mmCIF file with all atom_site columns, C-alpha atoms in Angstrom:
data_model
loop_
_atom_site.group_PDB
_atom_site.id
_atom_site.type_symbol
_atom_site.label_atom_id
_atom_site.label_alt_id
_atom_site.label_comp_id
_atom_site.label_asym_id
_atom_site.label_entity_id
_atom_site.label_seq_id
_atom_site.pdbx_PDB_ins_code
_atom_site.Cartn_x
_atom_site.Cartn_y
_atom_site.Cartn_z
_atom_site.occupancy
_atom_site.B_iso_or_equiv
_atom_site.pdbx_formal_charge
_atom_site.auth_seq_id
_atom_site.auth_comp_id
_atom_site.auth_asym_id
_atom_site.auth_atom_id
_atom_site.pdbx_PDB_model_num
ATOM 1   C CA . UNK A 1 1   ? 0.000   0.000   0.000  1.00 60.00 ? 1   UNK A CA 1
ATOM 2   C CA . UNK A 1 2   ? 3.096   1.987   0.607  1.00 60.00 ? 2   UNK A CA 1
ATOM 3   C CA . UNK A 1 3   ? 4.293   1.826   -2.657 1.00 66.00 ? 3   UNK A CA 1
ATOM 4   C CA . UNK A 1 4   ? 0.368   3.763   -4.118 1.00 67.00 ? 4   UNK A CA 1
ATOM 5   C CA . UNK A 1 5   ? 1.551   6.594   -2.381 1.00 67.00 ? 5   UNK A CA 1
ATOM 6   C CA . UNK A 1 6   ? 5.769   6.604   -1.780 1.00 70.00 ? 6   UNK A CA 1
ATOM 7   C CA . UNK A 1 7   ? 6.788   9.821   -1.123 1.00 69.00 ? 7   UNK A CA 1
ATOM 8   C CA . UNK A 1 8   ? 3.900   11.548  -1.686 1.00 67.00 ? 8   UNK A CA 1
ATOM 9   C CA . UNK A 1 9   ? 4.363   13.198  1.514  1.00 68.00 ? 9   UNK A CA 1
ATOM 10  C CA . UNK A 1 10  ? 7.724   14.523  0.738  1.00 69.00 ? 10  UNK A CA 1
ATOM 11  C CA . UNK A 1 11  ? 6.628   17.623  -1.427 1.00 69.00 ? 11  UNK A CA 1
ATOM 12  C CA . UNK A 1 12  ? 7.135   21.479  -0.574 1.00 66.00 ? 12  UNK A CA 1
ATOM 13  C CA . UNK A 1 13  ? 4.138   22.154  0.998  1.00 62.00 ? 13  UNK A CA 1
ATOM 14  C CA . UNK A 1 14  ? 4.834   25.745  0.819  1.00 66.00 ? 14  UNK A CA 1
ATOM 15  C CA . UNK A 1 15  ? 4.066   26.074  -2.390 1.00 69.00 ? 15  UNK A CA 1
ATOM 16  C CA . UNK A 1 16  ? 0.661   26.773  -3.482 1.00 70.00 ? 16  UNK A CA 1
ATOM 17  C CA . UNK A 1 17  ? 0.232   24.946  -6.579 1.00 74.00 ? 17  UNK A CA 1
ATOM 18  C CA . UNK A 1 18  ? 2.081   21.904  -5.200 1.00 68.00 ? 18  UNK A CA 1
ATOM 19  C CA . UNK A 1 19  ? 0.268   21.841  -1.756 1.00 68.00 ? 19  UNK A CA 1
ATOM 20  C CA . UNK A 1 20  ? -3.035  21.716  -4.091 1.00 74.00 ? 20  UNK A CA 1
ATOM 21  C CA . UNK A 1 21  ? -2.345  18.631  -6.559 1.00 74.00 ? 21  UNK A CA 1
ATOM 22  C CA . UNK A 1 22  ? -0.956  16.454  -3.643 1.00 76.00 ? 22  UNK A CA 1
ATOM 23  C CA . UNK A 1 23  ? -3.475  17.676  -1.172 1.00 77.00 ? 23  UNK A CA 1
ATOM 24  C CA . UNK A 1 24  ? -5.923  14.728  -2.690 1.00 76.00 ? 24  UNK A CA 1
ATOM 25  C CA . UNK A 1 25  ? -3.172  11.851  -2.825 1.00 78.00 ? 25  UNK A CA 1
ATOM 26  C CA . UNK A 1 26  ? -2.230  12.978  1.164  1.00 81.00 ? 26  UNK A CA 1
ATOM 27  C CA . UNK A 1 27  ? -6.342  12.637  1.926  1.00 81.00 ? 27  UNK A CA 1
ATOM 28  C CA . UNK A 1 28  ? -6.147  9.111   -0.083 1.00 81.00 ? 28  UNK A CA 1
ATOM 29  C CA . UNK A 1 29  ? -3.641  7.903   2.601  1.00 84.00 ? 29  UNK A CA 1
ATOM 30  C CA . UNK A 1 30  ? -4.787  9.128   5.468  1.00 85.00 ? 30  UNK A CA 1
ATOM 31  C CA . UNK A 1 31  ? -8.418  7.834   4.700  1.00 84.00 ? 31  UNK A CA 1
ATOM 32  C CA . UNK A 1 32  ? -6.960  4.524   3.528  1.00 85.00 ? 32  UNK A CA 1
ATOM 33  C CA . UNK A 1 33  ? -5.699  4.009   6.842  1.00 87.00 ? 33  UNK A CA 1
ATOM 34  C CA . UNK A 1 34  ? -8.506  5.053   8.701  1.00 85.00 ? 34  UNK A CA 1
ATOM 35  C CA . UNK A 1 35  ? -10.806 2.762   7.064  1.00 85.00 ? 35  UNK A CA 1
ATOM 36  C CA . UNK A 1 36  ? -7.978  -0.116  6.872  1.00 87.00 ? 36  UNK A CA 1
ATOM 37  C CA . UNK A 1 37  ? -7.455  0.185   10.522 1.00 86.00 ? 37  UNK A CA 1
ATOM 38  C CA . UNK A 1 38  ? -11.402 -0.267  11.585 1.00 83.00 ? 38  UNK A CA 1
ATOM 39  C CA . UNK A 1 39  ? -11.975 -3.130  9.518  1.00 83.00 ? 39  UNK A CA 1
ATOM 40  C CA . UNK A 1 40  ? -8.996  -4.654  10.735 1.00 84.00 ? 40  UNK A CA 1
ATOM 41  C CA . UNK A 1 41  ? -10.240 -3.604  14.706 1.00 82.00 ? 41  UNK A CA 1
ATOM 42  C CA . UNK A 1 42  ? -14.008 -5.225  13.957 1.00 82.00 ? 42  UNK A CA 1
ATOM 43  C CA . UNK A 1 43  ? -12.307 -8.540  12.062 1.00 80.00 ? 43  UNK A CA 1
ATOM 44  C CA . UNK A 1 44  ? -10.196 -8.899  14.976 1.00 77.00 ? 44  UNK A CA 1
ATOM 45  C CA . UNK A 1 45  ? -12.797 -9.317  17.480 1.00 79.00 ? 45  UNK A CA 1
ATOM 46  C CA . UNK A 1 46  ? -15.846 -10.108 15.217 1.00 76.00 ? 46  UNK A CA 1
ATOM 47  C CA . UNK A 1 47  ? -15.076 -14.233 14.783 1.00 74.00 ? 47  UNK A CA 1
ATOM 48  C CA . UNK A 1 48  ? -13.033 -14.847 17.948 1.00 78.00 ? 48  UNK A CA 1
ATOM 49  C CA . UNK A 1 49  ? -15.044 -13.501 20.843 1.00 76.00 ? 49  UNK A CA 1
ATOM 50  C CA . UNK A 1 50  ? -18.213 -15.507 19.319 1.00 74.00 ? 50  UNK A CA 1
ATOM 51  C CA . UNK A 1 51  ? -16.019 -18.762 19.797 1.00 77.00 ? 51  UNK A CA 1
ATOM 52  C CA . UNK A 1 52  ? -14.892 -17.234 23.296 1.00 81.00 ? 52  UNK A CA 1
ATOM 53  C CA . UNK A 1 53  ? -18.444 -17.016 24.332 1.00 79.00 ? 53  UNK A CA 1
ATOM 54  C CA . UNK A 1 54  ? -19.202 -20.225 25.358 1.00 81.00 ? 54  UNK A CA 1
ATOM 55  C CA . UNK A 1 55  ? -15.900 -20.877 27.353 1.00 84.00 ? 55  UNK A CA 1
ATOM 56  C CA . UNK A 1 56  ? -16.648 -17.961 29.193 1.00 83.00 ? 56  UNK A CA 1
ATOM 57  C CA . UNK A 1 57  ? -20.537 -18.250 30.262 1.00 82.00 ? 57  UNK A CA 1
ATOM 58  C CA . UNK A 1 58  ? -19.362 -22.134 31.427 1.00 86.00 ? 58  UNK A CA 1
ATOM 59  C CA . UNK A 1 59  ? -16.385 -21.203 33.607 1.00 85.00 ? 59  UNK A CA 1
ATOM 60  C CA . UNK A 1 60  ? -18.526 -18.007 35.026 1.00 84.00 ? 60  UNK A CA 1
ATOM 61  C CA . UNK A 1 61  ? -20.934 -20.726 35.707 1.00 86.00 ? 61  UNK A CA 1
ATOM 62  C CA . UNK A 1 62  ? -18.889 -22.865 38.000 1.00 88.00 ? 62  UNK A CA 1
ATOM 63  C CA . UNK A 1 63  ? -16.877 -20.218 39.530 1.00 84.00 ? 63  UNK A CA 1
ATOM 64  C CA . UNK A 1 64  ? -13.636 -19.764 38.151 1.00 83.00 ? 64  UNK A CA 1
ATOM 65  C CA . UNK A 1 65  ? -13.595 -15.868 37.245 1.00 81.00 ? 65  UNK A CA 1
ATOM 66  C CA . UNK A 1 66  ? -15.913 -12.717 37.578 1.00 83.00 ? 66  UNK A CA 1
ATOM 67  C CA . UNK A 1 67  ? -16.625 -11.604 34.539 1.00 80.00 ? 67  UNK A CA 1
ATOM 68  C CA . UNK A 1 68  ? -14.780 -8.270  35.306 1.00 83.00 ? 68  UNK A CA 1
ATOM 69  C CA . UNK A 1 69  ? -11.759 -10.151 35.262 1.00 84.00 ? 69  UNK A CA 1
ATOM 70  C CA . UNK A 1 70  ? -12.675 -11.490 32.437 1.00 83.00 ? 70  UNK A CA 1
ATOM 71  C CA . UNK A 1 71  ? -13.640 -8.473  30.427 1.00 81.00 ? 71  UNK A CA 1
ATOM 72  C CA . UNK A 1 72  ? -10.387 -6.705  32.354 1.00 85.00 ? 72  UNK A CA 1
ATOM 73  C CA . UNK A 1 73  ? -7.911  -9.490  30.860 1.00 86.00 ? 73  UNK A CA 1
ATOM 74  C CA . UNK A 1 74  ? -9.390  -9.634  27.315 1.00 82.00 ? 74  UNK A CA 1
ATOM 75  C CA . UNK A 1 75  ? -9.043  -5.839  27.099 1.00 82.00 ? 75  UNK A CA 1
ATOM 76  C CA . UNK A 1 76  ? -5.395  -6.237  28.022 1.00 87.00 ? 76  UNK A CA 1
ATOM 77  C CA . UNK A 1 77  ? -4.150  -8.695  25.629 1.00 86.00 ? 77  UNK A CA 1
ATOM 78  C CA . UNK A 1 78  ? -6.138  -6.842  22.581 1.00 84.00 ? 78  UNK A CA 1
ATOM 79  C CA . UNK A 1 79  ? -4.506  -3.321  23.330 1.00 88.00 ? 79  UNK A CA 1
ATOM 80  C CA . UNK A 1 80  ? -1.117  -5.031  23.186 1.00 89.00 ? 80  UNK A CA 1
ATOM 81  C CA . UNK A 1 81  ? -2.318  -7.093  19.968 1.00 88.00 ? 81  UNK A CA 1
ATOM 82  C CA . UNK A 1 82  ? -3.272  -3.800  18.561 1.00 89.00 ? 82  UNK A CA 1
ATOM 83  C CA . UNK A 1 83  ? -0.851  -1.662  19.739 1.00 92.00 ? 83  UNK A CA 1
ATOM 84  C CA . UNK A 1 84  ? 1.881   -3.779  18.129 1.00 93.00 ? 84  UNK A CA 1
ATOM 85  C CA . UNK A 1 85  ? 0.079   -4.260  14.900 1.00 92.00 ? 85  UNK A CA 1
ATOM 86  C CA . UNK A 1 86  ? -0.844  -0.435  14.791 1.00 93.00 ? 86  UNK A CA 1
ATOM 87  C CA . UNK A 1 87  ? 2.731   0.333   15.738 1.00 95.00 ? 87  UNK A CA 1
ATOM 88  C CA . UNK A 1 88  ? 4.370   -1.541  12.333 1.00 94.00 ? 88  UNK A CA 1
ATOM 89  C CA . UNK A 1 89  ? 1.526   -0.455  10.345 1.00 92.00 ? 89  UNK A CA 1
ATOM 90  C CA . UNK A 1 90  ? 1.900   2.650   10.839 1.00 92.00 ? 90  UNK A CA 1
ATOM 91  C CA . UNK A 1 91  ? 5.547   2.910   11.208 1.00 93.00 ? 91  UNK A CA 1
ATOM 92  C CA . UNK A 1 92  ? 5.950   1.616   7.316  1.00 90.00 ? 92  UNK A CA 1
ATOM 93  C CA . UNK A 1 93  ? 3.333   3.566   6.478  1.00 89.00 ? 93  UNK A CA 1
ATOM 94  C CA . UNK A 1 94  ? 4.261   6.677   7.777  1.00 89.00 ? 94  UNK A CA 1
ATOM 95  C CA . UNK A 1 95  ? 7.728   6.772   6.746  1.00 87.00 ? 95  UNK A CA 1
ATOM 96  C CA . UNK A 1 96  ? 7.003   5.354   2.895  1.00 87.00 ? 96  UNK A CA 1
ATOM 97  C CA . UNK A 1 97  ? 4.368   7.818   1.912  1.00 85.00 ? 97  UNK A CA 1
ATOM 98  C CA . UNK A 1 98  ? 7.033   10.601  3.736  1.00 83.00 ? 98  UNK A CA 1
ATOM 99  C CA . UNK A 1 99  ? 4.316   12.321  6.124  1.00 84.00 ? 99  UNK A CA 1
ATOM 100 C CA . UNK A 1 100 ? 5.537   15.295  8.012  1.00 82.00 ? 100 UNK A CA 1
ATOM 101 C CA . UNK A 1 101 ? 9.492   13.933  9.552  1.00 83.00 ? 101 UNK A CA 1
ATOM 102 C CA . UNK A 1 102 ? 8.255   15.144  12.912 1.00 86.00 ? 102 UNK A CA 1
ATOM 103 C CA . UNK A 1 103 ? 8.752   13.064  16.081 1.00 91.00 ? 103 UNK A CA 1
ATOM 104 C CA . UNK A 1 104 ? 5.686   15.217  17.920 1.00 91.00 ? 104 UNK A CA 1
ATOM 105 C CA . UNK A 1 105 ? 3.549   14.221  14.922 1.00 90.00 ? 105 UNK A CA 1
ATOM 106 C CA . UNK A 1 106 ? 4.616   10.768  14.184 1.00 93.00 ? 106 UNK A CA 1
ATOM 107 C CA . UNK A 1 107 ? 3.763   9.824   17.699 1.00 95.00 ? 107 UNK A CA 1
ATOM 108 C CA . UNK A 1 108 ? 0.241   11.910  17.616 1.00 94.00 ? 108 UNK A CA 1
ATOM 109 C CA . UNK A 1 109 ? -0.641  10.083  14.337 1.00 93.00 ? 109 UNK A CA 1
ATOM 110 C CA . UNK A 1 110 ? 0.537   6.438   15.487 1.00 94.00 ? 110 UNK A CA 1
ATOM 111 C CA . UNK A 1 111 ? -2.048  7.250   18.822 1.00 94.00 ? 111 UNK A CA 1
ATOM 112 C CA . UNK A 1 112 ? -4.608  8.545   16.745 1.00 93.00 ? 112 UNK A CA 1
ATOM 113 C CA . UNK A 1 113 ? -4.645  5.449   14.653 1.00 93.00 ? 113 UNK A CA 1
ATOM 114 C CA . UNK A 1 114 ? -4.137  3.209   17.641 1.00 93.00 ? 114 UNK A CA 1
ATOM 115 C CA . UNK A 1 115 ? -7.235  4.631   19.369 1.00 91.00 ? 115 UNK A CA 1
ATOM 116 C CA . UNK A 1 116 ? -9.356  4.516   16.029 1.00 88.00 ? 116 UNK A CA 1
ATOM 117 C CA . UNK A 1 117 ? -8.810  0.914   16.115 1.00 89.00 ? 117 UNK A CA 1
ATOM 118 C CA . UNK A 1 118 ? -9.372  0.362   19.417 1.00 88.00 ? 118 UNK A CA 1
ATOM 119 C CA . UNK A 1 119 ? -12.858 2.342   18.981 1.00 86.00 ? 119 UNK A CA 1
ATOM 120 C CA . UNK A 1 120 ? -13.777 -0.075  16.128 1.00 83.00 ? 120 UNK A CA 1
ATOM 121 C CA . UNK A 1 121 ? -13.272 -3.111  18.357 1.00 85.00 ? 121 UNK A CA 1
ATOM 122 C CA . UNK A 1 122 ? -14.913 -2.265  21.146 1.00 84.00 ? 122 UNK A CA 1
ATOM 123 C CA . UNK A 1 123 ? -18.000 -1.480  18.869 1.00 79.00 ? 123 UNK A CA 1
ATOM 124 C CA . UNK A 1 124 ? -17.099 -4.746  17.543 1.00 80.00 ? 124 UNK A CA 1
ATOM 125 C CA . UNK A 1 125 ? -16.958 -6.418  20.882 1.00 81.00 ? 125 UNK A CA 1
ATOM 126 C CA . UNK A 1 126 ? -20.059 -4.958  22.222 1.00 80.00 ? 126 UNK A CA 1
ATOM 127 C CA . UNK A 1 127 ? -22.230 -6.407  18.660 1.00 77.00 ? 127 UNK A CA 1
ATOM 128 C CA . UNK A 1 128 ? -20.424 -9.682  19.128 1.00 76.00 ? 128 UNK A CA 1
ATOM 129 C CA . UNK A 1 129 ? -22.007 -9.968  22.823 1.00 76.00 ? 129 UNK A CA 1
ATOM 130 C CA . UNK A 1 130 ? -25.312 -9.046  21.456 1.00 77.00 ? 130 UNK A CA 1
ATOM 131 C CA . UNK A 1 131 ? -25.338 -11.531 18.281 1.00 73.00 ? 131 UNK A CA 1
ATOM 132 C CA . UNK A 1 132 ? -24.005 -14.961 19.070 1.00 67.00 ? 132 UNK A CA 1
ATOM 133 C CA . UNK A 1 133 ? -23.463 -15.627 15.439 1.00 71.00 ? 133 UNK A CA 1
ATOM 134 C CA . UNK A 1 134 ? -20.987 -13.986 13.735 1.00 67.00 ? 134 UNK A CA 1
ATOM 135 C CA . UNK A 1 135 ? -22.927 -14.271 10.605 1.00 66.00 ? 135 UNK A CA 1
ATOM 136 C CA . UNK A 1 136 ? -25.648 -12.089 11.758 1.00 65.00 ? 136 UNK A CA 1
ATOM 137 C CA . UNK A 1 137 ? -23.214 -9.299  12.562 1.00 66.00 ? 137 UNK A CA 1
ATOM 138 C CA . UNK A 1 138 ? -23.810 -5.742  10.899 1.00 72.00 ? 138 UNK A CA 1
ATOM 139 C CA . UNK A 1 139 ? -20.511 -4.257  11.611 1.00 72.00 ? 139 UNK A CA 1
ATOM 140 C CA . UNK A 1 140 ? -18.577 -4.251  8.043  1.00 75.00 ? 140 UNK A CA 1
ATOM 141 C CA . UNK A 1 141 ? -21.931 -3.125  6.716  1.00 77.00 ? 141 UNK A CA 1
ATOM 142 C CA . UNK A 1 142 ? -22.126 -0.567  9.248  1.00 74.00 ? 142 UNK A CA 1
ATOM 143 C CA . UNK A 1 143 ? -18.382 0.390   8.194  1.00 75.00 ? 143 UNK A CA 1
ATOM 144 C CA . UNK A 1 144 ? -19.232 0.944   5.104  1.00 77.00 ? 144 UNK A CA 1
ATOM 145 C CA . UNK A 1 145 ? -22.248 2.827   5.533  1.00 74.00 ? 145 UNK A CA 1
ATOM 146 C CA . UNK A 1 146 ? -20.198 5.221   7.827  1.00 73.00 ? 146 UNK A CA 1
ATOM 147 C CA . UNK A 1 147 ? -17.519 5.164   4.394  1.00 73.00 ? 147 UNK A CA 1
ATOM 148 C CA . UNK A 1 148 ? -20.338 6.472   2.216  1.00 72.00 ? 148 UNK A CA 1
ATOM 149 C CA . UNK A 1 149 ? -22.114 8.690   4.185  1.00 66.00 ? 149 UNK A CA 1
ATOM 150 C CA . UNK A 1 150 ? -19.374 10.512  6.647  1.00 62.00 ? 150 UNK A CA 1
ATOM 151 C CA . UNK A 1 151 ? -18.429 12.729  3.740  1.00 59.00 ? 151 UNK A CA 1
ATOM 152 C CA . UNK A 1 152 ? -16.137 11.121  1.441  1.00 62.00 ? 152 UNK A CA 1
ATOM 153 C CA . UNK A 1 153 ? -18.061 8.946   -0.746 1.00 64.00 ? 153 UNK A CA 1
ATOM 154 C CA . UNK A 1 154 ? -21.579 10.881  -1.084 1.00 66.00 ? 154 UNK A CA 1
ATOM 155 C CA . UNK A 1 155 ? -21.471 14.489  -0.850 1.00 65.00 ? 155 UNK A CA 1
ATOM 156 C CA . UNK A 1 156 ? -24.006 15.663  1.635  1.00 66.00 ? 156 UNK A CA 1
ATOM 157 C CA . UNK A 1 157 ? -25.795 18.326  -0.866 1.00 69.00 ? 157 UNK A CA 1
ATOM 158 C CA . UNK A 1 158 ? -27.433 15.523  -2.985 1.00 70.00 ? 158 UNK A CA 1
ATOM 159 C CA . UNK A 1 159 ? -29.173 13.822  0.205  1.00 70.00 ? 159 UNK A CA 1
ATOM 160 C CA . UNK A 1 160 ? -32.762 14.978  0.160  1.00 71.00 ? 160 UNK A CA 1
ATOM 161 C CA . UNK A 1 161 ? -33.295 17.955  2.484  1.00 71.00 ? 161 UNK A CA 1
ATOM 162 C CA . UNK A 1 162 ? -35.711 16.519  5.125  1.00 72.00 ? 162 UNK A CA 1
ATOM 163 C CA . UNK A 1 163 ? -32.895 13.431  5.602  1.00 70.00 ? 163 UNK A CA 1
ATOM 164 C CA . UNK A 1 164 ? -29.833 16.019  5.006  1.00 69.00 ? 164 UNK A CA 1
ATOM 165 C CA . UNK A 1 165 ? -29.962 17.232  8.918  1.00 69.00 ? 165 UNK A CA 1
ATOM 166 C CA . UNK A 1 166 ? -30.243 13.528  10.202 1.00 71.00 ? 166 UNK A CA 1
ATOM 167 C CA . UNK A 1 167 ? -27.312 12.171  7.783  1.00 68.00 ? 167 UNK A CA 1
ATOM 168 C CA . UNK A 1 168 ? -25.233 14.958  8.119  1.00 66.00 ? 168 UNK A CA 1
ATOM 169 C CA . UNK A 1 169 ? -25.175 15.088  12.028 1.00 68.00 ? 169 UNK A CA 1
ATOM 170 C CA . UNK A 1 170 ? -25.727 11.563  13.488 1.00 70.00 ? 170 UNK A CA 1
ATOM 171 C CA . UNK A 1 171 ? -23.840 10.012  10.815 1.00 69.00 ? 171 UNK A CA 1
ATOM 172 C CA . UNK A 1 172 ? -20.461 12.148  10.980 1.00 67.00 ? 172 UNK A CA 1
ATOM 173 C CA . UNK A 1 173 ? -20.727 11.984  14.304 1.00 68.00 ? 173 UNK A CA 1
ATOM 174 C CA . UNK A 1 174 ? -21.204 8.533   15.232 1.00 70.00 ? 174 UNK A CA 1
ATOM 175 C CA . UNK A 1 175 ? -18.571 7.962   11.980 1.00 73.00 ? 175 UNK A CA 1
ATOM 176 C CA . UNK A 1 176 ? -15.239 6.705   13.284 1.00 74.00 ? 176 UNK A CA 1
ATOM 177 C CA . UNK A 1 177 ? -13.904 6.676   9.739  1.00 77.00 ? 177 UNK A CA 1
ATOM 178 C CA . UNK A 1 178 ? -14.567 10.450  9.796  1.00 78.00 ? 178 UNK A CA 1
ATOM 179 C CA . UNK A 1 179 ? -13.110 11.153  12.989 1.00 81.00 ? 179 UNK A CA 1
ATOM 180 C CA . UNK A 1 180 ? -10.250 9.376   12.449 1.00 82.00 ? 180 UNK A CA 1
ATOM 181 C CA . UNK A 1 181 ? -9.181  11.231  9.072  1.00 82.00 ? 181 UNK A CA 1
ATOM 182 C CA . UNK A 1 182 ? -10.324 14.505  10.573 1.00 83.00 ? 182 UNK A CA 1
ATOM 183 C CA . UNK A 1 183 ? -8.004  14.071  13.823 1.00 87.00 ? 183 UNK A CA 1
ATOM 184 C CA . UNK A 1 184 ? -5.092  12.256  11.438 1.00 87.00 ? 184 UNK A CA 1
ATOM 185 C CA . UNK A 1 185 ? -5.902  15.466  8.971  1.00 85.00 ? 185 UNK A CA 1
ATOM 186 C CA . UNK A 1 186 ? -5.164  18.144  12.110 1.00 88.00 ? 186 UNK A CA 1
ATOM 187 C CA . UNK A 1 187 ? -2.385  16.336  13.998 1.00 88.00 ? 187 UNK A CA 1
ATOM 188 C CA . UNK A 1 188 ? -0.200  16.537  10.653 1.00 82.00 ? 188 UNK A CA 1
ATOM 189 C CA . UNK A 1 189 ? -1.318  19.389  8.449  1.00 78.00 ? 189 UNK A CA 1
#
């Protein structure tokens, strides 16, 4: 994925006409990652915790564990999960498109991406306690619906008007996708 966009980063942004024809390929990246990182935080949790299930209402029932210490240990070993697979993903990524060569920022966009994920799996864990199958789980839809709707896909104006106010609001706010570039979007440019 690197390679779509190597170097792009490394432009001089201080020129007018440059900063405008790489603005778009710089939005590509940082949306690509966005939406890469919450399908990979819902896939992560979206067939294992299903399979989990079962272990876990047993040994609750004859006594081994709370389910606070439970929930407690499962949230620690997916941070570290994610943290380490956020950390090389966005480490490559980072370095091969040639986003701003900034400590402060590299750090503020590896967190940003970090907690996106994190945000997409505990959605993801919270569906996955409500549907025991993880067939009849909505979240990739739902992903994508947040894709098309939080403002990249489907511009806004050709929503019809009564619908406009719901989309525009509830929608890009609830959309992690949308957060995520918008907060990746500020923390480097």
């Amino acid at each position: 994925m690197g390679f779509l966009w190597l170097n792009a980063g490394r432009k001089d942004w201080s020129d007018v006409e440059v900063a405008q024809e790489n603005a778009f390929d710089i939005g590509g990246i940082l949306f690509f990652v966005s939406a890469n990182q919450a399908f990979a935080g819902v896939l992560g949790v979206l067939f294992v915790y299903p399979l989990e299930r079962f272990v876990v209402f047993k040994e609750r029932a004859s006594g081994s564990y709370r389910i606070s210490s439970y929930a407690v240990s499962k949230m620690v070993a997916e941070v570290s999960r994610s943290a380490t697979v956020v950390f090389f993903f966005t480490t490559i990524i980072y370095w091969m498109v040639g986003l701003r060569a900034n400590a402060g920022a590299f750090f503020a966009a590896l967190f940003i991406v970090l907690m996106s994920q994190l945000s997409a799996e505990g959605l993801s864990l919270c569906d996955s306690t409500l549907l025991p199958d993880p067939q009849a789980a909505i979240d990739p839809v739902f992903i994508v619906l947040l894709m098309l709707f939080g403002g990249f896909q489907i511009d806004i104006t050709v929503i019809p008007g009564r619908y406009r106010a719901t989309i525009a609001f509830y929608v890009r706010f609830y959309s992690r996708l949308n957060t995520g570039f918008c907060i990746l979007a500020i923390a480097l440019y």
